mmCIF file of C-alpha atoms and ligand atoms in Angstrom:
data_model
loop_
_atom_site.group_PDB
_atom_site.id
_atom_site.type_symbol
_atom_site.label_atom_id
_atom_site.label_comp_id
_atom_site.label_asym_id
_atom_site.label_seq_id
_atom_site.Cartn_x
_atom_site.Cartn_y
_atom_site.Cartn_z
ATOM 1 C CA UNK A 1 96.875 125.276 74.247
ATOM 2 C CA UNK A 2 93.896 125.773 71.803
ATOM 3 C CA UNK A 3 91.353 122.588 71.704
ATOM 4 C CA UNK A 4 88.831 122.117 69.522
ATOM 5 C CA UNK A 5 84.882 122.459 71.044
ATOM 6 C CA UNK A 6 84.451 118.920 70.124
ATOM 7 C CA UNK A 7 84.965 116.539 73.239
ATOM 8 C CA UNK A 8 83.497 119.588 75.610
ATOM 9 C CA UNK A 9 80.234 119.519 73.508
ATOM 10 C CA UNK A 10 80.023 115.632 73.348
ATOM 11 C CA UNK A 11 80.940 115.757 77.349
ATOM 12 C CA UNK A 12 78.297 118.273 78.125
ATOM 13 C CA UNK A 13 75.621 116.545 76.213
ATOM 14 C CA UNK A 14 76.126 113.345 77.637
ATOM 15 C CA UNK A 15 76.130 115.306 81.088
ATOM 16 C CA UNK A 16 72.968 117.742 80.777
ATOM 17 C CA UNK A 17 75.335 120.848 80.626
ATOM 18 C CA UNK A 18 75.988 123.737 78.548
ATOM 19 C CA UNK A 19 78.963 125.460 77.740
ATOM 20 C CA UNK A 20 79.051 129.163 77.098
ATOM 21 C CA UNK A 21 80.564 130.513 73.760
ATOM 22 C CA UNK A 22 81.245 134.266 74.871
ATOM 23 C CA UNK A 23 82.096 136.302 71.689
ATOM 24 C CA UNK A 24 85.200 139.010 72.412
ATOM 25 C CA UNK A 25 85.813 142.265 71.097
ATOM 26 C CA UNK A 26 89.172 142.975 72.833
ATOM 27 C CA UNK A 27 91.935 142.490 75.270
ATOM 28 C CA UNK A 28 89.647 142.981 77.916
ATOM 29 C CA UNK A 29 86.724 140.596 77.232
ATOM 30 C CA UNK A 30 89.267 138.067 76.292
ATOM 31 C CA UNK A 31 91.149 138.012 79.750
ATOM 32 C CA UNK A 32 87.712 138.658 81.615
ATOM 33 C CA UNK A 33 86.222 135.255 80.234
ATOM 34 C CA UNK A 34 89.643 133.476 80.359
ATOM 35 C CA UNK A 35 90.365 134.675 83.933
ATOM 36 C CA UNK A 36 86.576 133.516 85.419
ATOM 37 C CA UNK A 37 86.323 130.155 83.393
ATOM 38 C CA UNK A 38 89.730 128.981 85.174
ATOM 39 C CA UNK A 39 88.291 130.409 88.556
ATOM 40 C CA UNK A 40 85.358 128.591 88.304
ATOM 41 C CA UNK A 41 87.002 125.540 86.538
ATOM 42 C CA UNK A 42 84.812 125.559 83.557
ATOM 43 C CA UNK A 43 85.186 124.816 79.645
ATOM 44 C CA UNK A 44 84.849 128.169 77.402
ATOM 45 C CA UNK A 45 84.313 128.753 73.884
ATOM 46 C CA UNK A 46 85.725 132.604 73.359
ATOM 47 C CA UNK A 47 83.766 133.608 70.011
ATOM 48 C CA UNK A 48 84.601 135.900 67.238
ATOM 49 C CA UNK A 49 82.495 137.197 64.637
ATOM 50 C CA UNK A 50 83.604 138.495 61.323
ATOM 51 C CA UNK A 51 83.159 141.844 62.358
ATOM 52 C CA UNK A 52 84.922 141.706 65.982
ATOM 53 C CA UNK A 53 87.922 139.776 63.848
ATOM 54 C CA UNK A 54 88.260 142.761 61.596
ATOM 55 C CA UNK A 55 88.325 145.028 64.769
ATOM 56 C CA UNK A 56 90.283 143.284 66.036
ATOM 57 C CA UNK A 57 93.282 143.687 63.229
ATOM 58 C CA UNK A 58 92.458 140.389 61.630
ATOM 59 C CA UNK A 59 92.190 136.439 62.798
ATOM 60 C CA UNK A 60 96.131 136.374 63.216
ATOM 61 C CA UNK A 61 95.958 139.126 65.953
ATOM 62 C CA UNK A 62 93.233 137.335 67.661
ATOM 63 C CA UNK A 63 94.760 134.084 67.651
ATOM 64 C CA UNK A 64 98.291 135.825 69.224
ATOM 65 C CA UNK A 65 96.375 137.046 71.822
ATOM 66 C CA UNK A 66 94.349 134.306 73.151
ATOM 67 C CA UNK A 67 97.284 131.817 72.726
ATOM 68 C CA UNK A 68 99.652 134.376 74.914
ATOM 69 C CA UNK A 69 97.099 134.254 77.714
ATOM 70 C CA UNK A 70 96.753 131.563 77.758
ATOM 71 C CA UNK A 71 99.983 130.808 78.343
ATOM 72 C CA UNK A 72 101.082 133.982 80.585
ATOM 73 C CA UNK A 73 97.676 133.896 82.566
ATOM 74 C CA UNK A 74 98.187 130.384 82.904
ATOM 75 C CA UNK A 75 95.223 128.699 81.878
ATOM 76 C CA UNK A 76 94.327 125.433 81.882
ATOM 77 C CA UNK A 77 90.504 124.874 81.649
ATOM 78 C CA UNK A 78 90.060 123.949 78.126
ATOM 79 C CA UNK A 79 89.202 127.020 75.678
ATOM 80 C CA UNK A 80 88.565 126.949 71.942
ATOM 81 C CA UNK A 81 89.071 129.206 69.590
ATOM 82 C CA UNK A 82 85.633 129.618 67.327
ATOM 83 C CA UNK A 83 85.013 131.794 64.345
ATOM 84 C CA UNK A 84 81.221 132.596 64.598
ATOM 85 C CA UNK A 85 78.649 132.641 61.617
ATOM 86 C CA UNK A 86 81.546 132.263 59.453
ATOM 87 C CA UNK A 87 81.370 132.978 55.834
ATOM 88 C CA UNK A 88 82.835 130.347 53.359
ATOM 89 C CA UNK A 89 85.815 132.661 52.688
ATOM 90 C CA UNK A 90 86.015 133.665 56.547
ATOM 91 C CA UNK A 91 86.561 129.835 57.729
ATOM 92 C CA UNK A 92 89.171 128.841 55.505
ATOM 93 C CA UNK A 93 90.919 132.250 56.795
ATOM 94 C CA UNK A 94 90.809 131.400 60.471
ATOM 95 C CA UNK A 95 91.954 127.665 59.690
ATOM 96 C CA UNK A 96 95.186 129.352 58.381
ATOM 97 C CA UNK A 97 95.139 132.049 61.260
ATOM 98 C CA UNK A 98 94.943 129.042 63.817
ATOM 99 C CA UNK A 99 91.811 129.104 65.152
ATOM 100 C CA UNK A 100 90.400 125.570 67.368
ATOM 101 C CA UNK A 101 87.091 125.905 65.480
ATOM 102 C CA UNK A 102 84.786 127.582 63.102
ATOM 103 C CA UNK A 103 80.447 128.302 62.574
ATOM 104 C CA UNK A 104 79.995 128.040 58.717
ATOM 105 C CA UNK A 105 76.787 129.705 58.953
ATOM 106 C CA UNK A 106 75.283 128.864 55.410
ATOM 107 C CA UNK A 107 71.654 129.049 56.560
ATOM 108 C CA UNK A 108 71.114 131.777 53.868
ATOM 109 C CA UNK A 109 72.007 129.388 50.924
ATOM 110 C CA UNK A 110 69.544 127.319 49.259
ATOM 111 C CA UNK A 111 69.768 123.662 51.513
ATOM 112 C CA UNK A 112 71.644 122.578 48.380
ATOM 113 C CA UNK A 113 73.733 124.211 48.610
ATOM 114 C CA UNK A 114 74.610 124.731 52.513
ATOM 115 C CA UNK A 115 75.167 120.758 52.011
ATOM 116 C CA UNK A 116 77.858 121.319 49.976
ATOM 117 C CA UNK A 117 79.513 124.003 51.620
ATOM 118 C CA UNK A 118 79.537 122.404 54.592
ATOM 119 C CA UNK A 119 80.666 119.383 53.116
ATOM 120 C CA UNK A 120 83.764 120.670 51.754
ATOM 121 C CA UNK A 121 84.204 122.009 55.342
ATOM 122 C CA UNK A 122 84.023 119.338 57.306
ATOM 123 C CA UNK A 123 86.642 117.912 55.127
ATOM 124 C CA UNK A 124 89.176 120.659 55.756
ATOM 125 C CA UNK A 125 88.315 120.807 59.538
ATOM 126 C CA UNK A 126 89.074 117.122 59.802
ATOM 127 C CA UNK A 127 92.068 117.417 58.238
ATOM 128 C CA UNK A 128 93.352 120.177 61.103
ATOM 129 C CA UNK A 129 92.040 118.562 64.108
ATOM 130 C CA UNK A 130 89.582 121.428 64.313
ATOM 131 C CA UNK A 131 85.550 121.328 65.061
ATOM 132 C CA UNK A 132 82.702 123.095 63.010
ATOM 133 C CA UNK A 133 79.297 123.675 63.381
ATOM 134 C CA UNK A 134 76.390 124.262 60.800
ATOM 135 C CA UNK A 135 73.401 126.224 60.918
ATOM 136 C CA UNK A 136 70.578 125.936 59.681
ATOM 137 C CA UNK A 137 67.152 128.098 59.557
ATOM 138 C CA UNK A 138 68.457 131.529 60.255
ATOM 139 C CA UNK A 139 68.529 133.203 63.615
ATOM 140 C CA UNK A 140 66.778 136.640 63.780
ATOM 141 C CA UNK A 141 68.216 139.961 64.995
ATOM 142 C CA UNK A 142 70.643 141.598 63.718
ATOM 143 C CA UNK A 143 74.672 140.466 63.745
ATOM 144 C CA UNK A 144 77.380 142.248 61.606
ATOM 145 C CA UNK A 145 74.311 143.821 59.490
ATOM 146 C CA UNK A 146 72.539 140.984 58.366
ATOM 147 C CA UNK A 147 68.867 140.526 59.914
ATOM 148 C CA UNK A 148 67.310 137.374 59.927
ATOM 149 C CA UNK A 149 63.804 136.938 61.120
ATOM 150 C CA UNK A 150 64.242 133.815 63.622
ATOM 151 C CA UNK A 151 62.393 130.637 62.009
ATOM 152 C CA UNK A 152 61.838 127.669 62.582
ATOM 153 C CA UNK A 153 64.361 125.043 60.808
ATOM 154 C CA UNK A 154 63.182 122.403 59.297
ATOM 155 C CA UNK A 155 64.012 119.532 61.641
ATOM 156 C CA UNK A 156 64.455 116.956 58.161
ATOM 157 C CA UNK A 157 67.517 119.799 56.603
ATOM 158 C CA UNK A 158 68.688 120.071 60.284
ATOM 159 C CA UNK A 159 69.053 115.766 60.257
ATOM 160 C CA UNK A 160 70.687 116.437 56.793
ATOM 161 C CA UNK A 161 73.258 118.830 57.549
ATOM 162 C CA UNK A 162 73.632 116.859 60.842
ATOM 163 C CA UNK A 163 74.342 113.546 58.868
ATOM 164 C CA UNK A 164 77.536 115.178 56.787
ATOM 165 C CA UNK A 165 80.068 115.014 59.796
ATOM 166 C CA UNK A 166 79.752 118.260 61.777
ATOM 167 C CA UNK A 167 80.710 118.405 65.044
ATOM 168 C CA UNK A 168 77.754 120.374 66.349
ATOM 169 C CA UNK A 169 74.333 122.416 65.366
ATOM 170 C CA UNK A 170 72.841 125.651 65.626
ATOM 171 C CA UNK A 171 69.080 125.521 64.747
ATOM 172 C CA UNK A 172 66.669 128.190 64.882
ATOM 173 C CA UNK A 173 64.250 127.823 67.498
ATOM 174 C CA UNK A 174 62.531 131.484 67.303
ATOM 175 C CA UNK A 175 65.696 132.153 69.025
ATOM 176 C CA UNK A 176 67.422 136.141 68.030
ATOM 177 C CA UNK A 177 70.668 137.756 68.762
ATOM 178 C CA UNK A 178 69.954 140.802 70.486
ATOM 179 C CA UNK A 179 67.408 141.857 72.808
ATOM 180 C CA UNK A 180 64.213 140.146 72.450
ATOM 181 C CA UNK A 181 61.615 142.434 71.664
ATOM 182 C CA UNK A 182 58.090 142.684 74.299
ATOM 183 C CA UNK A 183 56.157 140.929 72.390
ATOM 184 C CA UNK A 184 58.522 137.675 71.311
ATOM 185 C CA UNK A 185 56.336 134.283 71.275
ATOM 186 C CA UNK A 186 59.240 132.166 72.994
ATOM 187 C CA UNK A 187 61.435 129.493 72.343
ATOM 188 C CA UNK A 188 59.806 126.865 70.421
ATOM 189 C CA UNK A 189 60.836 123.573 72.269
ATOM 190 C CA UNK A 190 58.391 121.533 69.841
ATOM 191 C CA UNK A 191 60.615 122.263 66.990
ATOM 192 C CA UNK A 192 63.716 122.014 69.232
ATOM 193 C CA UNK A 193 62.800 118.168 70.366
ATOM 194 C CA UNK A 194 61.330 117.175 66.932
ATOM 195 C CA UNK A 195 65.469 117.965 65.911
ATOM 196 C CA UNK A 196 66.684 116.378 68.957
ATOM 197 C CA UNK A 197 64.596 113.115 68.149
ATOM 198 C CA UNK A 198 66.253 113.135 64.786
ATOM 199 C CA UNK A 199 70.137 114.006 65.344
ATOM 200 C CA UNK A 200 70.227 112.069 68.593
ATOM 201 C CA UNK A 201 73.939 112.565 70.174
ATOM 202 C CA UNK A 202 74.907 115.510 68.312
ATOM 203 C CA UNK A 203 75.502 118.798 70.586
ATOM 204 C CA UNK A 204 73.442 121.410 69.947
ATOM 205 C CA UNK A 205 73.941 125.120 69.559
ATOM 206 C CA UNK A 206 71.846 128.298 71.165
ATOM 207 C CA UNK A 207 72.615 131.258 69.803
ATOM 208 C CA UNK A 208 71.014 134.733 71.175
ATOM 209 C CA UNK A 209 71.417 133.702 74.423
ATOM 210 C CA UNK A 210 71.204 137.402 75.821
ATOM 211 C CA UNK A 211 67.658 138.029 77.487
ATOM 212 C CA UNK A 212 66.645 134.257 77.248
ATOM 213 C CA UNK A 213 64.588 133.231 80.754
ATOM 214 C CA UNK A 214 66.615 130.509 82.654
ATOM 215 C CA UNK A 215 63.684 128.171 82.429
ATOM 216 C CA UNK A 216 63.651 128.171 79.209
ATOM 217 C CA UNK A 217 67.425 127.755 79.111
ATOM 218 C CA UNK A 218 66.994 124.564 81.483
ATOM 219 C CA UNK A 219 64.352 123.530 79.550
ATOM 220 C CA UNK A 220 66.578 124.113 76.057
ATOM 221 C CA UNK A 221 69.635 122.126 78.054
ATOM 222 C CA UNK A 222 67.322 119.044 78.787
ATOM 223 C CA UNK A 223 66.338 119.021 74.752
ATOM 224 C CA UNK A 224 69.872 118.852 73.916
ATOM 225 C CA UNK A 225 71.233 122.125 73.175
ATOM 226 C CA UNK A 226 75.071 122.067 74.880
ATOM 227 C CA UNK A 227 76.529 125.005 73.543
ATOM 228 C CA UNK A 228 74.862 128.479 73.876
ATOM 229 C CA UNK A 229 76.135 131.564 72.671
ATOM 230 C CA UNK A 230 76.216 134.851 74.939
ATOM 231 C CA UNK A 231 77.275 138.200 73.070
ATOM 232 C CA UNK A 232 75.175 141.478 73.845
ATOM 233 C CA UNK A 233 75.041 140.290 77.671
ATOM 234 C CA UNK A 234 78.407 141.404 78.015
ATOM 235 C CA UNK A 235 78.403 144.191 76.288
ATOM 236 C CA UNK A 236 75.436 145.776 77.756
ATOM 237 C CA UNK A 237 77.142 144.909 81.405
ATOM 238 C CA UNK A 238 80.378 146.524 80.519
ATOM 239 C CA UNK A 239 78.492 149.673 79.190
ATOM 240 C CA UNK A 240 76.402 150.195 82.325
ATOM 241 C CA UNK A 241 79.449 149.565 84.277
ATOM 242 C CA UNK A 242 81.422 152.474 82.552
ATOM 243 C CA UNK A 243 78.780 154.745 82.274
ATOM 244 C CA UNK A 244 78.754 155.034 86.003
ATOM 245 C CA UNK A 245 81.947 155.497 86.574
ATOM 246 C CA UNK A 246 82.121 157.957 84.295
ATOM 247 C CA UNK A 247 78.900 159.532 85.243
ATOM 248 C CA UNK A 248 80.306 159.317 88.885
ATOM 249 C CA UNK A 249 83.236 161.406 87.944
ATOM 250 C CA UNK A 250 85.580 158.803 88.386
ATOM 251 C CA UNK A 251 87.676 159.438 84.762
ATOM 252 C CA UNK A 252 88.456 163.107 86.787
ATOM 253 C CA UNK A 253 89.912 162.134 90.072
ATOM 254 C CA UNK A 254 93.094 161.558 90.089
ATOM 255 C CA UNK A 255 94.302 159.300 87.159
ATOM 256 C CA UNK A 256 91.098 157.565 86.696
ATOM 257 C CA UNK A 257 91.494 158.762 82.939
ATOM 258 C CA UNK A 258 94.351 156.186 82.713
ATOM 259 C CA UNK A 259 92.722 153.090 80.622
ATOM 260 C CA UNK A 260 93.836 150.689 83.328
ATOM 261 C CA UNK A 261 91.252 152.297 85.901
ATOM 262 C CA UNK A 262 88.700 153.558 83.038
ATOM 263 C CA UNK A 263 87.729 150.361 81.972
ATOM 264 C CA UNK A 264 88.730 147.907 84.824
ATOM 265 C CA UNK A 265 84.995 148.241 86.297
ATOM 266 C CA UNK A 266 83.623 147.021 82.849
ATOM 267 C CA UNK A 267 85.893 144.548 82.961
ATOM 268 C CA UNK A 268 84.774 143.233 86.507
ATOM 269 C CA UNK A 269 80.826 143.754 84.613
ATOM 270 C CA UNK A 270 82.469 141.129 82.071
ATOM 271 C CA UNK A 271 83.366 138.841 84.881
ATOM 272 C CA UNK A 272 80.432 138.440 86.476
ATOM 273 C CA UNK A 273 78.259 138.312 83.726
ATOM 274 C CA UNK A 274 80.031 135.523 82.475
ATOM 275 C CA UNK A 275 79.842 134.051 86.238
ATOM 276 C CA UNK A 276 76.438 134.213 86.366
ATOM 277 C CA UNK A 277 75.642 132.179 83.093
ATOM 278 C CA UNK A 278 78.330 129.367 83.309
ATOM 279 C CA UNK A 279 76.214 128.787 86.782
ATOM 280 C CA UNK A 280 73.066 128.476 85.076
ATOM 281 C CA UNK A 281 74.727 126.348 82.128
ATOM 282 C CA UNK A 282 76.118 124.066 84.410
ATOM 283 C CA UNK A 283 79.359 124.007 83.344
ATOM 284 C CA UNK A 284 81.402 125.203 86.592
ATOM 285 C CA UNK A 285 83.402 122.509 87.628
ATOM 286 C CA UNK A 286 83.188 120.491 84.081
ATOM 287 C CA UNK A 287 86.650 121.090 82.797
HETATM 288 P P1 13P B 301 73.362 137.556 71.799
HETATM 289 O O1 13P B 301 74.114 138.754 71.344
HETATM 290 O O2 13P B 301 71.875 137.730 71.678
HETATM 291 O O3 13P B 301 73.767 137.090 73.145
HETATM 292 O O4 13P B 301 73.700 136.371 70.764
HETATM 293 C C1 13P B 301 75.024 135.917 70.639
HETATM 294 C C2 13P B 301 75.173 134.930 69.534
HETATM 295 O O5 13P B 301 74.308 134.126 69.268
HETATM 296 C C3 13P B 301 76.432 134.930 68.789
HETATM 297 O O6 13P B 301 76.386 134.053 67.717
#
């Protein structure tokens, strides 16, 4: 069954961990992450953007899926279900579809008005059982089309957003989804702890963890961050992985054409990408 992020986030903060969210795309990456975070007895967040949801034929589809896995795959580390840089209109359609949880990402908005958004949110997430996070200061790179140039949030709005009831924060950091380009400055952990200092228990949130140095992931893990969020990772794994098969010749021996064999050694890609960074999260062994 579907939990909310909630009591994972509070339970890795208190113990110095991080759990991964690990967006999906498909029936593959979905099984791949399910299937290692029960071998390795860890907590998972599986995340979907807007975009993957639409790929996916819609929030209802995704929710059938992960639900039947997680019953026919039997799992039993706890997984939530989280919409990711949600849109107003996008969160009140996964709490209908069934989702666990949901990112209103309303770091565009004047602050003003990402308080009251969010506000009305954390209403209707309370009322389903079901745990959001905020952002605020917008993450740069570029996700679903929309490029944001990875400030610095202001740690005061991130206290303010903090104070309204949410379950957990992303703040930018100089952090961007993506790869990071040559010549990127860093994470900036003096902006980081000047939020921690002011939000005190409350979890969190990384996003763009692709291409970040595990130092500076420790480092982000001892400030408080217990949630970071690992997309391109996994697909740039699974590409390499069936590029050389394909390259190899593989899709032309036999019946490696047949999707099962195709795209199983992307699939293995998935698996131990997602291996690697639950290990240096510290979340093996946490469910
Ligand atoms: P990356 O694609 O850089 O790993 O970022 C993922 C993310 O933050 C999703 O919200």
């Amino acid at each position: 069954m579907l939990v909310s992020a909630t009591e994972m986030l509070k339970k890795a903060k208190a113990g110095h961990y991080a759990v991964g969210q690990f967006n999906i795309n498909n029936l593959e990456w979905t099984k791949a992450i399910l299937l290692t975070a029960q071998e390795l007895n860890s907590p998972v967040i599986l995340g979907v953007s807007e975009g993957a949801g639409k790929y996916m034929a819609g929030y209802k589809t995704v929710v059938g899926m992960v639900n039947g896995m997680l019953e026919e795959l039997k799992i039993t580390v706890p997984v939530a279900l989280h919409l990711d840089h949600g849109s107003y209109e996008g969160c009140l359609k996964c709490v209908e579809a069934g989702f666990s949880s949901i990112m209103f990402d309303g770091s565009h908005y004047p602050i003003e008005e990402n308080v009251a958004k969010t506000k009305e949110l954390v209403k209707i997430t309370r009322e389903h059982g079901m745990s959001l996070e905020a952002e605020v200061g917008s993450i740069g790179g570029e996700e679903d089309g929309v490029i944001g140039m990875g400030e610095c949030a202001d740690p005061n709005e991130c206290k303010m957003i903090a104070d309204l009831g949410i379950d957990f924060l992303a703040a930018g950091i100089g952090n961007i989804h993506g790869k990071y380009p040559a010549n990127w400055k860093g994470l900036s952990f003096e902006t980081l702890d000047a939020i921690q200092q002011l939000t005190g228990d409350m979890p969190l949130v990384l996003h763009g963890g692709t291409g970040i140095p595990t130092d500076m992931i420790k480092k982000a893990i001892d400030l408080g961050v217990s949630k970071i969020n690992v997309n391109t990772e996994c697909q740039l794994s699974f590409a390499a992985a069936t590029r050389k098969y394909i390259e190899e010749g593989k899709d032309q021996q036999g019946k490696g054409y047949d999707p099962r064999k195709l795209l199983a050694p992307g699939f293995d890609a998935i698996k131990a990408t997602v291996k690697e960074k639950m290990e240096i999260f510290g979340s093996v062994g946490k469910a």
